XYZ file of C-alpha atoms in Angstrom:
552
model
C -112.173 -85.160 334.584
C -114.892 -83.972 336.936
C -117.719 -86.539 336.950
C -120.118 -85.107 339.532
C -121.587 -81.952 340.872
C -120.294 -81.043 344.300
C -123.410 -82.225 346.156
C -123.493 -84.231 349.365
C -124.970 -87.250 347.546
C -122.148 -87.151 345.018
C -119.557 -87.126 347.794
C -121.217 -90.123 349.483
C -121.267 -92.076 346.200
C -117.635 -91.232 345.520
C -116.642 -92.294 349.026
C -118.456 -95.628 348.689
C -116.847 -96.218 345.301
C -113.339 -95.471 346.587
C -113.899 -97.752 349.592
C -115.108 -100.710 347.520
C -112.408 -100.232 344.896
C -109.770 -100.119 347.651
C -111.124 -103.370 349.071
C -110.965 -104.968 345.614
C -107.372 -103.795 345.205
C -106.411 -105.238 348.600
C -108.205 -108.485 347.774
C -106.437 -108.635 344.416
C -103.045 -108.139 346.081
C -103.897 -110.893 348.543
C -104.771 -113.264 345.693
C -101.513 -112.460 343.891
C -99.456 -113.040 347.045
C -101.155 -116.392 347.556
C -100.629 -117.348 343.885
C -104.361 -117.316 343.139
C -103.985 -115.492 339.859
C -107.394 -116.328 338.408
C -109.126 -114.715 341.376
C -106.821 -111.700 341.044
C -107.941 -111.395 337.427
C -111.516 -111.557 338.681
C -110.833 -108.596 340.978
C -109.648 -106.634 337.959
C -112.791 -107.585 336.048
C -115.164 -106.613 338.838
C -113.179 -103.426 339.453
C -113.774 -102.394 335.824
C -117.505 -103.133 336.155
C -117.663 -101.160 339.400
C -115.923 -98.201 337.780
C -118.469 -98.243 334.934
C -121.299 -98.275 337.482
C -119.675 -95.346 339.251
C -119.523 -93.387 335.997
C -123.149 -93.994 335.029
C -124.916 -93.346 338.337
C -127.770 -90.811 338.044
C -125.706 -87.941 339.498
C -122.946 -88.301 336.906
C -122.347 -85.291 334.698
C -121.606 -87.714 331.858
C -125.351 -88.024 331.287
C -125.674 -84.258 330.819
C -122.790 -83.711 328.395
C -123.873 -84.248 324.746
C -121.274 -85.901 322.569
C -121.862 -83.161 319.979
C -119.626 -80.250 320.867
C -117.676 -77.417 319.295
C -114.709 -78.174 321.530
C -112.181 -79.746 319.165
C -110.075 -81.205 321.955
C -113.084 -82.924 323.481
C -114.180 -84.238 320.082
C -110.703 -85.588 319.399
C -110.613 -87.250 322.814
C -113.996 -88.861 322.249
C -112.933 -90.094 318.815
C -109.862 -91.712 320.336
C -111.953 -93.358 323.075
C -114.519 -94.610 320.536
C -111.808 -96.048 318.300
C -110.171 -97.738 321.283
C -113.448 -99.264 322.519
C -114.397 -100.427 319.022
C -110.959 -102.008 318.579
C -111.099 -103.731 321.969
C -114.570 -105.075 321.201
C -113.373 -106.436 317.856
C -110.425 -108.144 319.549
C -112.671 -109.523 322.290
C -114.957 -111.027 319.646
C -112.490 -112.368 317.084
C -109.588 -113.651 319.196
C -111.592 -116.382 321.004
C -112.849 -117.693 317.644
C -109.654 -119.673 317.197
C -109.959 -121.528 320.509
C -112.129 -124.567 319.710
C -110.425 -127.323 317.661
C -113.685 -128.158 315.884
C -113.695 -124.693 314.326
C -110.080 -123.517 314.092
C -109.062 -125.983 311.390
C -107.414 -128.496 313.724
C -110.298 -130.916 313.228
C -112.130 -129.468 310.214
C -114.598 -132.340 309.673
C -117.303 -130.821 307.464
C -116.727 -127.227 308.594
C -114.400 -126.179 305.785
C -116.797 -125.953 302.847
C -115.773 -122.387 302.030
C -112.168 -123.508 301.657
C -113.168 -126.503 299.529
C -115.362 -124.442 297.210
C -112.551 -121.911 296.745
C -110.297 -124.764 295.623
C -112.984 -126.044 293.263
C -113.509 -122.632 291.712
C -109.778 -122.241 291.251
C -109.915 -125.549 289.367
C -112.755 -124.324 287.161
C -115.964 -125.823 288.552
C -118.519 -125.157 291.284
C -119.073 -128.586 292.837
C -116.997 -129.620 295.846
C -114.211 -132.042 294.996
C -114.977 -134.957 297.277
C -113.336 -138.075 295.862
C -115.433 -140.575 297.812
C -119.002 -139.975 296.639
C -121.001 -143.040 297.694
C -122.873 -144.524 294.671
C -125.616 -145.747 297.016
C -126.875 -142.147 297.215
C -128.008 -142.423 293.589
C -130.042 -145.551 294.347
C -132.130 -144.090 297.183
C -133.708 -140.798 298.133
C -130.449 -139.269 299.448
C -132.287 -136.512 301.323
C -134.213 -138.937 303.546
C -132.107 -139.618 306.686
C -133.991 -142.885 307.331
C -133.188 -144.263 303.863
C -129.550 -143.194 304.185
C -129.287 -145.031 307.512
C -131.030 -148.194 306.274
C -128.889 -148.323 303.124
C -125.696 -147.719 305.086
C -124.773 -144.809 302.822
C -121.816 -142.616 303.683
C -122.307 -138.916 303.074
C -121.113 -135.433 303.962
C -123.706 -133.795 306.168
C -124.787 -130.182 305.696
C -123.714 -130.292 302.058
C -126.129 -130.035 299.153
C -126.171 -133.125 296.909
C -127.514 -133.170 293.365
C -126.987 -135.683 290.552
C -123.786 -137.225 291.836
C -122.059 -134.052 293.019
C -121.781 -132.224 296.319
C -122.332 -128.467 296.397
C -121.931 -125.913 299.132
C -125.317 -125.167 300.610
C -124.164 -121.874 302.084
C -123.936 -118.633 300.098
C -121.108 -118.189 297.611
C -120.394 -114.494 298.219
C -117.881 -115.039 301.079
C -115.950 -117.368 298.780
C -115.817 -114.738 296.040
C -114.909 -111.892 298.405
C -112.381 -113.632 300.674
C -111.571 -117.288 300.278
C -110.896 -117.468 296.543
C -108.781 -114.264 296.353
C -106.756 -115.428 299.367
C -106.170 -118.826 297.783
C -105.119 -117.294 294.451
C -102.785 -114.733 296.050
C -101.145 -116.930 298.685
C -101.658 -120.436 297.356
C -102.969 -121.391 300.826
C -106.475 -122.013 302.114
C -108.020 -119.350 304.298
C -109.244 -121.287 307.323
C -112.996 -120.838 307.503
C -113.189 -119.142 310.886
C -110.830 -116.386 309.699
C -113.544 -115.279 307.284
C -115.978 -115.065 310.186
C -113.455 -112.902 312.027
C -113.240 -110.489 309.095
C -117.014 -110.192 308.687
C -117.603 -109.790 312.437
C -114.980 -107.047 312.641
C -116.468 -105.078 309.755
C -119.995 -105.527 311.113
C -118.895 -104.002 314.441
C -117.203 -101.086 312.669
C -120.336 -100.504 310.575
C -122.584 -100.397 313.644
C -120.329 -97.902 315.442
C -120.223 -95.649 312.360
C -123.963 -95.887 311.671
C -124.975 -95.063 315.233
C -122.567 -92.139 315.349
C -123.930 -90.706 312.112
C -127.536 -91.058 313.316
C -126.732 -89.467 316.676
C -125.022 -86.499 315.005
C -128.062 -85.866 312.839
C -131.023 -86.618 315.106
C -129.951 -86.927 318.751
C -127.980 -83.794 319.685
C -128.635 -84.276 323.411
C -127.451 -87.910 323.520
C -124.496 -88.194 325.858
C -121.198 -89.680 324.781
C -121.364 -92.373 327.460
C -124.794 -93.474 326.213
C -123.745 -93.508 322.559
C -120.632 -95.507 323.371
C -122.551 -97.931 325.596
C -125.299 -98.501 323.018
C -122.805 -98.974 320.184
C -120.834 -101.507 322.206
C -123.832 -103.446 323.506
C -125.725 -103.555 320.208
C -122.650 -104.525 318.184
C -122.089 -107.345 320.679
C -125.666 -108.574 320.299
C -125.270 -108.723 316.522
C -122.140 -110.883 316.402
C -121.612 -112.532 319.804
C -123.020 -115.954 318.865
C -120.420 -116.355 316.128
C -117.636 -116.165 318.737
C -118.308 -119.650 320.103
C -118.984 -121.508 316.835
C -117.305 -119.384 314.167
C -117.081 -121.775 311.203
C -119.666 -122.821 308.614
C -123.104 -121.780 309.953
C -121.870 -118.590 311.578
C -119.655 -117.750 308.622
C -122.775 -117.564 306.488
C -124.790 -115.665 309.070
C -122.057 -113.224 310.106
C -121.274 -112.400 306.484
C -124.978 -111.743 305.908
C -125.144 -109.526 309.005
C -122.063 -107.622 307.818
C -123.610 -106.964 304.398
C -126.927 -105.885 305.921
C -125.235 -103.498 308.371
C -123.266 -101.773 305.631
C -126.327 -101.708 303.372
C -128.209 -99.920 306.171
C -125.290 -97.555 306.643
C -125.119 -96.427 303.014
C -128.885 -96.330 302.426
C -129.552 -94.286 305.569
C -126.720 -91.900 304.746
C -128.071 -91.467 301.226
C -131.696 -90.852 302.183
C -131.633 -89.231 305.624
C -128.130 -87.918 306.234
C -127.245 -86.313 302.871
C -129.000 -83.196 301.563
C -131.121 -83.459 298.424
C -128.858 -80.924 296.690
C -125.995 -83.446 296.637
C -127.742 -85.665 294.121
C -124.806 -87.664 292.831
C -123.380 -88.219 296.288
C -126.746 -89.689 297.223
C -126.667 -91.880 294.118
C -123.208 -93.199 294.977
C -124.165 -93.898 298.593
C -127.450 -95.557 297.615
C -125.678 -97.651 294.961
C -123.275 -98.910 297.614
C -126.285 -99.703 299.788
C -127.776 -101.676 296.901
C -124.513 -103.517 296.333
C -124.180 -104.657 299.938
C -127.896 -105.443 300.111
C -127.653 -107.599 296.988
C -124.533 -109.371 298.255
C -126.440 -110.318 301.419
C -128.575 -112.690 299.310
C -125.418 -114.568 298.388
C -124.455 -114.873 302.058
C -127.670 -115.697 303.894
C -131.040 -115.221 302.100
C -133.124 -114.871 305.276
C -130.830 -112.142 306.591
C -131.120 -110.467 303.182
C -134.859 -109.996 303.719
C -133.746 -106.891 305.614
C -133.534 -105.338 302.148
C -137.258 -104.646 302.485
C -136.266 -101.442 304.266
C -135.676 -100.022 300.784
C -139.462 -99.620 300.438
C -139.864 -96.705 302.918
C -136.393 -95.410 302.036
C -137.256 -95.345 298.331
C -140.495 -93.495 299.050
C -138.637 -90.900 301.110
C -135.955 -90.638 298.404
C -138.621 -89.958 295.772
C -140.280 -87.373 297.988
C -137.054 -85.354 298.172
C -135.955 -85.966 294.579
C -139.116 -85.444 292.516
C -138.759 -82.180 290.590
C -141.187 -79.426 291.472
C -141.725 -78.501 287.842
C -142.554 -82.037 286.731
C -140.735 -81.474 283.460
C -140.086 -84.540 281.333
C -136.333 -83.934 281.299
C -136.029 -83.828 285.091
C -138.206 -86.891 285.487
C -136.031 -88.783 282.997
C -132.914 -87.701 284.890
C -134.441 -89.000 288.123
C -135.358 -92.264 286.413
C -131.748 -92.596 285.251
C -130.446 -92.104 288.786
C -132.878 -94.721 290.096
C -131.681 -97.192 287.441
C -128.080 -96.639 288.524
C -129.026 -97.246 292.152
C -130.919 -100.442 291.271
C -128.205 -101.817 288.987
C -126.275 -103.735 291.715
C -129.443 -105.630 292.620
C -129.975 -106.564 288.977
C -126.388 -107.616 288.270
C -125.803 -109.541 291.514
C -129.274 -111.087 291.293
C -128.678 -112.378 287.759
C -125.275 -113.784 288.716
C -126.729 -115.613 291.720
C -129.557 -117.005 289.591
C -127.033 -118.216 287.018
C -124.977 -119.832 289.787
C -128.067 -121.608 291.127
C -129.108 -122.776 287.677
C -125.663 -124.205 286.966
C -125.872 -126.201 290.192
C -129.500 -127.263 290.479
C -131.107 -126.325 287.129
C -133.297 -123.875 289.004
C -132.372 -120.169 289.320
C -134.352 -119.816 292.543
C -132.976 -122.868 294.362
C -130.175 -122.010 296.802
C -129.681 -125.637 297.840
C -131.926 -126.062 300.850
C -134.106 -128.690 299.154
C -130.999 -130.774 298.425
C -129.250 -130.469 301.772
C -128.131 -133.664 303.495
C -129.181 -133.092 307.068
C -131.274 -134.625 309.840
C -134.493 -133.745 307.989
C -135.685 -134.501 304.461
C -135.841 -130.925 303.262
C -136.665 -131.957 299.691
C -140.213 -132.541 300.956
C -140.659 -129.063 302.339
C -142.142 -127.580 299.193
C -142.797 -123.859 298.978
C -143.531 -121.412 301.755
C -147.323 -121.694 301.523
C -147.227 -125.491 301.624
C -145.070 -125.391 304.754
C -147.000 -122.681 306.552
C -148.810 -123.789 309.685
C -150.643 -121.305 311.865
C -150.106 -123.287 315.077
C -146.416 -123.926 314.350
C -145.888 -120.294 313.400
C -147.556 -118.878 316.528
C -145.647 -121.274 318.768
C -142.403 -120.418 316.977
C -142.968 -116.682 317.328
C -143.746 -116.975 321.026
C -140.714 -119.174 321.604
C -138.477 -116.879 319.569
C -139.427 -113.612 321.250
C -140.659 -114.383 324.780
C -139.787 -118.034 325.479
C -137.890 -118.747 328.682
C -135.302 -121.432 329.394
C -135.047 -122.266 333.122
C -131.887 -121.219 334.933
C -129.537 -124.172 335.213
C -127.945 -125.182 338.492
C -124.327 -125.176 337.351
C -121.998 -122.462 336.156
C -122.522 -120.469 333.911
C -126.155 -120.803 335.142
C -127.759 -119.506 331.919
C -128.608 -120.808 328.468
C -129.931 -119.054 325.376
C -133.425 -117.707 325.885
C -135.693 -115.805 323.562
C -134.895 -112.376 322.132
C -136.465 -110.242 324.850
C -135.422 -112.492 327.724
C -131.833 -112.508 326.463
C -131.706 -108.757 325.911
C -134.393 -106.721 327.746
C -133.006 -103.496 326.254
C -134.669 -104.434 322.956
C -138.075 -104.137 324.641
C -137.648 -100.363 324.561
C -138.445 -100.600 320.867
C -142.129 -100.978 321.780
C -142.036 -97.371 322.988
C -142.231 -96.460 319.295
C -145.986 -96.386 319.844
C -145.700 -93.695 322.527
C -146.761 -90.178 321.654
C -143.321 -88.647 322.159
C -141.579 -91.200 319.932
C -144.255 -90.911 317.237
C -143.917 -87.137 317.163
C -140.156 -87.345 316.701
C -140.490 -90.025 314.039
C -143.000 -87.881 312.149
C -140.778 -84.827 312.502
C -137.852 -86.652 310.869
C -140.012 -88.414 308.238
C -139.024 -91.818 309.663
C -142.356 -93.244 310.755
C -142.711 -95.673 307.824
C -139.064 -96.649 308.150
C -139.562 -97.502 311.835
C -142.701 -99.514 311.102
C -140.857 -101.648 308.547
C -138.017 -102.175 311.037
C -140.645 -103.263 313.574
C -142.289 -105.748 311.187
C -139.149 -107.219 309.607
C -138.027 -109.413 312.562
C -141.499 -110.946 312.697
C -141.537 -111.583 308.948
C -138.033 -113.092 308.922
C -138.908 -115.343 311.874
C -142.045 -116.573 310.095
C -139.948 -117.413 307.026
C -137.406 -119.252 309.200
C -140.155 -121.263 310.882
C -141.581 -122.309 307.511
C -138.240 -123.147 305.881
C -136.064 -124.436 308.710
C -136.309 -127.771 310.550
C -137.652 -127.739 314.089
C -139.109 -124.471 315.314
C -136.733 -122.313 313.280
C -135.765 -120.358 316.388
C -132.218 -121.421 317.215
C -130.010 -118.643 318.552
C -127.905 -118.606 315.381
C -131.073 -117.902 313.377
C -131.729 -114.881 315.575
C -128.559 -113.285 314.251
C -130.642 -112.548 311.123
C -132.877 -110.219 313.116
C -130.619 -108.814 315.837
C -129.049 -106.209 313.532
C -132.540 -104.978 312.598
C -133.842 -104.941 316.164
C -130.793 -103.132 317.522
C -131.084 -100.380 314.903
C -134.779 -100.081 315.714
C -134.127 -99.911 319.469
C -131.334 -97.362 318.987
C -133.627 -95.038 317.029
C -136.449 -95.322 319.572
C -134.052 -94.741 322.482
C -132.685 -91.714 320.662
C -136.139 -90.265 320.005
C -137.218 -90.797 323.603
C -133.999 -89.250 324.879
C -134.720 -86.038 323.014
C -137.952 -85.631 324.984
C -136.538 -86.424 328.457
C -136.495 -83.365 330.787
C -133.038 -82.336 331.994
C -134.001 -83.154 335.585
C -134.579 -86.809 334.644
C -131.738 -87.186 332.154
C -129.441 -88.775 334.733
C -131.980 -91.478 335.632
C -132.706 -92.136 331.935
C -129.013 -92.433 331.131
C -128.389 -94.777 334.051
C -131.240 -97.100 333.058
C -130.029 -97.358 329.461
C -126.413 -97.910 330.477
C -127.413 -100.594 333.003
C -129.304 -102.424 330.263
C -126.204 -102.167 328.077
C -124.135 -103.597 330.925
C -126.530 -106.561 331.141
C -125.755 -107.322 327.495
C -122.001 -107.142 328.072
C -122.231 -109.445 331.088
C -124.641 -112.081 329.813
C -123.158 -112.656 326.350
C -119.900 -114.132 327.739
C -121.963 -116.377 330.043
C -123.937 -117.667 327.058
C -120.696 -118.456 325.254
C -119.321 -120.350 328.255
C -122.184 -122.843 328.116
C -120.887 -126.118 326.574
C -122.701 -126.414 323.252
C -122.112 -127.554 319.660
C -118.393 -128.361 319.985
C -117.513 -124.887 321.284
C -114.494 -124.303 323.525
C -116.047 -125.335 326.822
C -117.752 -128.297 325.164
C -114.329 -129.422 323.961
C -112.489 -128.474 327.162
C -114.984 -128.749 330.068
C -112.209 -128.044 332.554
C -112.126 -124.440 331.275
C -115.466 -123.843 333.014
C -113.868 -124.191 336.428
C -111.240 -121.604 335.458
C -113.831 -119.074 334.395
C -115.907 -119.829 337.449
C -112.924 -119.004 339.656
C -112.375 -115.752 337.764
C -115.976 -114.575 337.836
C -117.021 -115.892 341.226
C -113.670 -115.048 342.942
C -113.793 -118.568 344.307
């Protein structure tokens, strides 16, 4: 395929690329002949990165070829490439999840609560069947870590405890959707991290499909290479943290992300991507959006706050659905359709409230107040009692712009704040530019974008008030990454539609380079020894990866 115009600059770039690639090939052969296979693998890795850089340089025709085309052969080829990249990304994310013994079931410790609750439900109750409940817990405040230590009480950390029984603190929806059916069908436990693999895979698929649908509708000039790069990078941002520590905490968060992504997908298709004439198709799509949005509350409540996007979507839906005549019959028909759309929220909400009441005699208590952890969370009270202006401001600054110094040993980096980790998300602030505002107004998406802009701030404030510490751990940021990536994708798309053809190559190169930064830094984050992950368990693996990446 021809990548460049036949200019002198293009020929120079191609010559440089061929020279460097040839040197890498020769170096790789040398490493193989000298039995230095890790370094040879590194040559292959850097060769792939170099080829990507070659494809995305400003003179590449790939930036000037929209992915929308009437050429069926080209469309089929692009579909095959997209499917292949999506599949490879899924494999790259889910296969390493089984590496660390602390998470793969080899040493389950307390990381198998989903499996235990599935067994309990199969046996007809909702408390976890621990047979060694320490009676001392009933004689003290079991939620106070100091009292537990002084009394010498034994307990299962990160479980909820209430009136002599342990309960799973994390949401029950993954158990209902995966773990319990698997146990009933096979008679075997589904190891917890396998659930995380399933949810991560479907979240990635949902992001690829959503971005493609949005690009087809609103960004006709977006190039295929940009769409593919953004889909890959943003899907990675949303799920990458679960790769290193895939059981328990990340099972809850990844399942919540998965539900939110598919809720976005169906709601956006219903409101923006389906014509008002197809009323019942819109109802079906919106009902599916409601179902996945409601299920998110039973996975991870803070992630489920993303459901607030239904406010601008509902307003836009009403704008297109309200009958011109205002007749009573048409208004009643519209009201009936709205009731159908809202029904999943009502049904799932009532079931979750019943589940909470059966456990804690409070329909609105998900178990946080009764969690046995390093903090006495029973003393937290409600949101307004916990709210502190100073703590909230510090938490927001740390979460979005805080910087962790570069460490002196490989992999040299540790988790930073949102915008330091992933500078590409900063492009979202261009929503306030005149060109982006005009496009947003043209497509009736201004309110939708504003809610997407506010939601990460709101969710972070809630995390700071409810969670121990500053509420800004990297796993908490998974709640907001799926929102911020959708927001950034829309803003990038709107800006791209206003870029002059003469500057389209530079624009495409900048975006693709920022996507490459995501794909390079996420593996480095995961290589940092932390929380019983693979390199924490096997520190010697760091030297292997260092030899691969550094060719040393």
